[in-house]
Amino acid sequence: MSSGDEHEQRFRRVYADNFEALLAYALRRVDQPDDASDVVAETFLVAWRRSRELPPEEEIRLWLYGVARRVLANHHRGGTRRQRLGERLRQRLSAVVSRDPGGEVPQRLAVRAALARLDETDRELMMLTIWEGLQPREVAEVLRMTPGAVRTRLSRARAKLRELVGDDPGSPGHELDVLTGTTAPKEGR
């Protein structure tokens, strides 16, 4: 039997002899069973990568517990980071949402209803142009269209949206302006 086969056979024995004990260890230390499975998998991944350096049989379980302990510490730190990130994102989102007092303004609702009546591509063209502030050449790249096709479709979509909203684009306070709070960006070629 080759040296590689011996190492693989030893790893298989170590896995079979210690899997249940490590799973129980991890289950008692995490909130979700899926997390315990991840911890055990990560622990055995470390053991596999270091299979040529594994301690003697009588010490292997303790060594695996040590590895699992470090994996758990990383898991808990990651969970803490995810919680903090989630909290920051919730705060930012609430700040953005609370900054928009016109969320229920009738004009905004009329524009949203009109947008919903456009076909999917035209709606995306309008939203990328107005909400994201992209130029037609940039929209073309995002949607994998030619800039000329984007400009043509954008012109038609704007006309259709004006028709659906029933507002004169030249008048002050144009309803389409409620999308951004400003006038629509000028097209660059």
mmCIF file of C-alpha atoms in Angstrom:
data_model
loop_
_atom_site.group_PDB
_atom_site.id
_atom_site.type_symbol
_atom_site.label_atom_id
_atom_site.label_comp_id
_atom_site.label_asym_id
_atom_site.label_seq_id
_atom_site.Cartn_x
_atom_site.Cartn_y
_atom_site.Cartn_z
ATOM 1 C CA MET A 1 0.000 0.000 0.000
ATOM 2 C CA SER A 2 1.367 3.425 -0.921
ATOM 3 C CA SER A 3 1.964 6.191 1.566
ATOM 4 C CA GLY A 4 -0.925 8.218 0.053
ATOM 5 C CA ASP A 5 -3.301 5.276 0.510
ATOM 6 C CA GLU A 6 -2.199 4.875 4.122
ATOM 7 C CA HIS A 7 -2.891 8.537 4.865
ATOM 8 C CA GLU A 8 -6.289 8.327 3.195
ATOM 9 C CA GLN A 9 -7.197 5.171 5.121
ATOM 10 C CA ARG A 10 -6.103 6.777 8.379
ATOM 11 C CA PHE A 11 -8.162 9.886 7.652
ATOM 12 C CA ARG A 12 -11.213 7.716 6.923
ATOM 13 C CA ARG A 13 -10.761 5.958 10.296
ATOM 14 C CA VAL A 14 -10.318 9.278 12.104
ATOM 15 C CA TYR A 15 -13.459 10.591 10.433
ATOM 16 C CA ALA A 16 -15.557 7.514 11.226
ATOM 17 C CA ASP A 17 -14.321 7.329 14.835
ATOM 18 C CA ASN A 18 -14.821 11.027 15.615
ATOM 19 C CA PHE A 19 -17.639 12.378 13.468
ATOM 20 C CA GLU A 20 -20.476 11.806 15.944
ATOM 21 C CA ALA A 21 -18.519 13.157 18.913
ATOM 22 C CA LEU A 22 -17.560 16.314 16.985
ATOM 23 C CA LEU A 23 -21.108 16.809 15.748
ATOM 24 C CA ALA A 24 -22.455 16.554 19.300
ATOM 25 C CA TYR A 25 -19.744 18.972 20.457
ATOM 26 C CA ALA A 26 -20.711 21.492 17.781
ATOM 27 C CA LEU A 27 -24.482 21.064 18.248
ATOM 28 C CA ARG A 28 -24.156 22.058 21.893
ATOM 29 C CA ARG A 29 -22.355 25.268 20.941
ATOM 30 C CA VAL A 30 -24.376 26.727 18.056
ATOM 31 C CA ASP A 31 -27.920 27.988 17.640
ATOM 32 C CA GLN A 32 -28.715 26.212 14.367
ATOM 33 C CA PRO A 33 -28.050 22.526 13.505
ATOM 34 C CA ASP A 34 -26.878 23.565 10.030
ATOM 35 C CA ASP A 35 -24.158 25.640 11.659
ATOM 36 C CA ALA A 36 -22.982 22.559 13.567
ATOM 37 C CA SER A 37 -22.693 20.659 10.295
ATOM 38 C CA ASP A 38 -20.619 23.492 8.839
ATOM 39 C CA VAL A 39 -18.329 23.501 11.886
ATOM 40 C CA VAL A 40 -17.759 19.741 11.645
ATOM 41 C CA ALA A 41 -17.148 19.932 7.895
ATOM 42 C CA GLU A 42 -14.639 22.756 8.371
ATOM 43 C CA THR A 43 -12.926 20.814 11.166
ATOM 44 C CA PHE A 44 -12.493 17.738 8.984
ATOM 45 C CA LEU A 45 -11.339 19.905 6.106
ATOM 46 C CA VAL A 46 -8.514 21.155 8.322
ATOM 47 C CA ALA A 47 -7.780 17.554 9.323
ATOM 48 C CA TRP A 48 -7.718 16.474 5.670
ATOM 49 C CA ARG A 49 -5.358 19.283 4.704
ATOM 50 C CA ARG A 50 -3.070 18.385 7.597
ATOM 51 C CA SER A 51 -3.568 14.602 7.367
ATOM 52 C CA ARG A 52 0.166 13.942 7.178
ATOM 53 C CA GLU A 53 0.659 15.890 10.431
ATOM 54 C CA LEU A 54 -2.143 14.374 12.512
ATOM 55 C CA PRO A 55 -1.167 13.438 16.068
ATOM 56 C CA PRO A 56 -1.116 9.817 17.265
ATOM 57 C CA GLU A 57 -4.456 7.962 17.567
ATOM 58 C CA GLU A 58 -4.778 8.499 21.318
ATOM 59 C CA GLU A 59 -4.474 12.286 20.874
ATOM 60 C CA ILE A 60 -6.487 12.792 17.691
ATOM 61 C CA ARG A 61 -9.904 13.465 19.275
ATOM 62 C CA LEU A 62 -8.474 16.152 21.527
ATOM 63 C CA TRP A 63 -6.687 17.671 18.564
ATOM 64 C CA LEU A 64 -9.953 17.659 16.578
ATOM 65 C CA TYR A 65 -11.750 19.326 19.507
ATOM 66 C CA GLY A 66 -9.092 22.039 19.462
ATOM 67 C CA VAL A 67 -9.591 22.572 15.736
ATOM 68 C CA ALA A 68 -13.385 22.592 16.172
ATOM 69 C CA ARG A 69 -13.032 25.120 18.979
ATOM 70 C CA ARG A 70 -11.110 27.497 16.702
ATOM 71 C CA VAL A 71 -13.611 26.938 13.880
ATOM 72 C CA LEU A 72 -16.437 27.733 16.314
ATOM 73 C CA ALA A 73 -14.665 30.898 17.439
ATOM 74 C CA ASN A 74 -14.418 32.001 13.805
ATOM 75 C CA HIS A 75 -18.071 31.104 13.293
ATOM 76 C CA HIS A 76 -19.168 33.175 16.305
ATOM 77 C CA ARG A 77 -16.996 36.140 15.258
ATOM 78 C CA GLY A 78 -18.510 35.911 11.777
ATOM 79 C CA GLY A 79 -22.003 35.845 13.294
ATOM 80 C CA THR A 80 -21.224 38.922 15.357
ATOM 81 C CA ARG A 81 -19.894 40.699 12.275
ATOM 82 C CA ARG A 82 -23.001 39.700 10.305
ATOM 83 C CA GLN A 83 -25.243 41.028 13.082
ATOM 84 C CA ARG A 84 -23.388 44.356 13.204
ATOM 85 C CA LEU A 85 -23.481 44.640 9.425
ATOM 86 C CA GLY A 86 -27.192 43.813 9.424
ATOM 87 C CA GLU A 87 -27.827 46.484 12.037
ATOM 88 C CA ARG A 88 -25.875 49.091 10.048
ATOM 89 C CA LEU A 89 -27.793 48.172 6.896
ATOM 90 C CA ARG A 90 -31.127 48.396 8.752
ATOM 91 C CA GLN A 91 -30.145 51.837 10.076
ATOM 92 C CA ARG A 92 -29.136 53.055 6.619
ATOM 93 C CA LEU A 93 -32.288 51.673 5.077
ATOM 94 C CA SER A 94 -34.497 53.290 7.696
ATOM 95 C CA ALA A 95 -32.640 56.593 7.171
ATOM 96 C CA VAL A 96 -33.191 56.399 3.400
ATOM 97 C CA VAL A 97 -36.823 55.405 3.760
ATOM 98 C CA SER A 98 -37.528 58.027 6.399
ATOM 99 C CA ARG A 99 -35.909 60.720 4.209
ATOM 100 C CA ASP A 100 -38.571 60.194 1.556
ATOM 101 C CA PRO A 101 -41.688 61.911 2.913
ATOM 102 C CA GLY A 102 -43.330 61.731 -0.504
ATOM 103 C CA GLY A 103 -43.545 57.952 -0.481
ATOM 104 C CA GLU A 104 -47.322 58.056 -0.454
ATOM 105 C CA VAL A 105 -47.781 61.185 -2.569
ATOM 106 C CA PRO A 106 -50.513 60.599 -5.164
ATOM 107 C CA GLN A 107 -48.201 61.650 -8.011
ATOM 108 C CA ARG A 108 -45.614 59.086 -6.970
ATOM 109 C CA LEU A 109 -48.273 56.405 -6.891
ATOM 110 C CA ALA A 110 -49.492 57.468 -10.341
ATOM 111 C CA VAL A 111 -45.959 57.258 -11.742
ATOM 112 C CA ARG A 112 -45.365 53.854 -10.147
ATOM 113 C CA ALA A 113 -48.645 52.569 -11.578
ATOM 114 C CA ALA A 114 -47.681 53.900 -15.018
ATOM 115 C CA LEU A 115 -44.225 52.307 -14.772
ATOM 116 C CA ALA A 116 -45.844 48.988 -13.933
ATOM 117 C CA ARG A 117 -47.825 49.209 -17.181
ATOM 118 C CA LEU A 118 -44.675 49.538 -19.321
ATOM 119 C CA ASP A 119 -43.137 46.356 -20.645
ATOM 120 C CA GLU A 120 -40.267 44.986 -18.606
ATOM 121 C CA THR A 121 -37.432 46.295 -20.805
ATOM 122 C CA ASP A 122 -38.908 49.790 -21.095
ATOM 123 C CA ARG A 123 -39.507 49.904 -17.344
ATOM 124 C CA GLU A 124 -35.902 48.867 -16.706
ATOM 125 C CA LEU A 125 -34.650 51.479 -19.192
ATOM 126 C CA MET A 126 -36.591 54.192 -17.384
ATOM 127 C CA MET A 127 -35.519 53.064 -13.931
ATOM 128 C CA LEU A 128 -31.841 52.750 -14.864
ATOM 129 C CA THR A 129 -31.920 56.187 -16.459
ATOM 130 C CA ILE A 130 -33.976 58.050 -13.868
ATOM 131 C CA TRP A 131 -33.355 56.281 -10.581
ATOM 132 C CA GLU A 132 -29.805 55.091 -11.153
ATOM 133 C CA GLY A 133 -28.766 58.150 -13.167
ATOM 134 C CA LEU A 134 -27.153 56.113 -15.955
ATOM 135 C CA GLN A 135 -26.530 57.532 -19.396
ATOM 136 C CA PRO A 136 -27.958 55.659 -22.410
ATOM 137 C CA ARG A 137 -24.530 54.219 -23.290
ATOM 138 C CA GLU A 138 -24.255 52.863 -19.742
ATOM 139 C CA VAL A 139 -27.791 51.467 -19.861
ATOM 140 C CA ALA A 140 -26.857 49.815 -23.161
ATOM 141 C CA GLU A 141 -23.976 48.058 -21.474
ATOM 142 C CA VAL A 142 -26.120 46.882 -18.552
ATOM 143 C CA LEU A 143 -28.903 45.597 -20.800
ATOM 144 C CA ARG A 144 -26.573 44.360 -23.558
ATOM 145 C CA MET A 145 -28.157 46.533 -26.200
ATOM 146 C CA THR A 146 -26.725 49.049 -28.610
ATOM 147 C CA PRO A 147 -26.710 52.678 -27.426
ATOM 148 C CA GLY A 148 -28.867 53.616 -30.404
ATOM 149 C CA ALA A 149 -31.484 51.019 -29.505
ATOM 150 C CA VAL A 150 -31.473 52.271 -25.923
ATOM 151 C CA ARG A 151 -31.993 55.887 -26.994
ATOM 152 C CA THR A 152 -34.838 54.893 -29.320
ATOM 153 C CA ARG A 153 -36.561 52.691 -26.740
ATOM 154 C CA LEU A 154 -35.978 55.274 -24.011
ATOM 155 C CA SER A 155 -37.620 57.989 -26.099
ATOM 156 C CA ARG A 156 -40.623 55.753 -26.766
ATOM 157 C CA ALA A 157 -40.801 54.660 -23.125
ATOM 158 C CA ARG A 158 -40.767 58.282 -21.939
ATOM 159 C CA ALA A 159 -43.543 59.148 -24.363
ATOM 160 C CA LYS A 160 -45.583 56.143 -23.265
ATOM 161 C CA LEU A 161 -45.038 57.017 -19.603
ATOM 162 C CA ARG A 162 -46.132 60.607 -20.207
ATOM 163 C CA GLU A 163 -49.234 59.303 -21.949
ATOM 164 C CA LEU A 164 -49.998 56.938 -19.068
ATOM 165 C CA VAL A 165 -49.417 59.602 -16.415
ATOM 166 C CA GLY A 166 -51.346 62.180 -18.427
ATOM 167 C CA ASP A 167 -49.050 65.088 -17.622
ATOM 168 C CA ASP A 168 -47.483 67.741 -19.802
ATOM 169 C CA PRO A 169 -43.674 67.313 -19.651
ATOM 170 C CA GLY A 170 -43.120 71.042 -20.041
ATOM 171 C CA SER A 171 -45.125 72.145 -17.042
ATOM 172 C CA PRO A 172 -43.488 72.866 -13.697
ATOM 173 C CA GLY A 173 -43.917 70.148 -11.101
ATOM 174 C CA HIS A 174 -44.130 67.476 -13.770
ATOM 175 C CA GLU A 175 -45.247 64.198 -12.186
ATOM 176 C CA LEU A 176 -42.321 62.257 -13.626
ATOM 177 C CA ASP A 177 -40.039 64.462 -11.544
ATOM 178 C CA VAL A 178 -41.380 62.831 -8.382
ATOM 179 C CA LEU A 179 -39.272 59.808 -9.223
ATOM 180 C CA THR A 180 -36.064 61.633 -8.351
ATOM 181 C CA GLY A 181 -37.028 65.007 -6.964
ATOM 182 C CA THR A 182 -35.213 66.545 -9.926
ATOM 183 C CA THR A 183 -35.653 66.717 -13.661
ATOM 184 C CA ALA A 184 -34.618 63.734 -15.748
ATOM 185 C CA PRO A 185 -30.941 63.755 -16.788
ATOM 186 C CA LYS A 186 -30.084 64.963 -20.278
ATOM 187 C CA GLU A 187 -29.103 62.261 -22.689
ATOM 188 C CA GLY A 188 -25.451 62.129 -23.664
ATOM 189 C CA ARG A 189 -24.474 60.506 -26.900
#
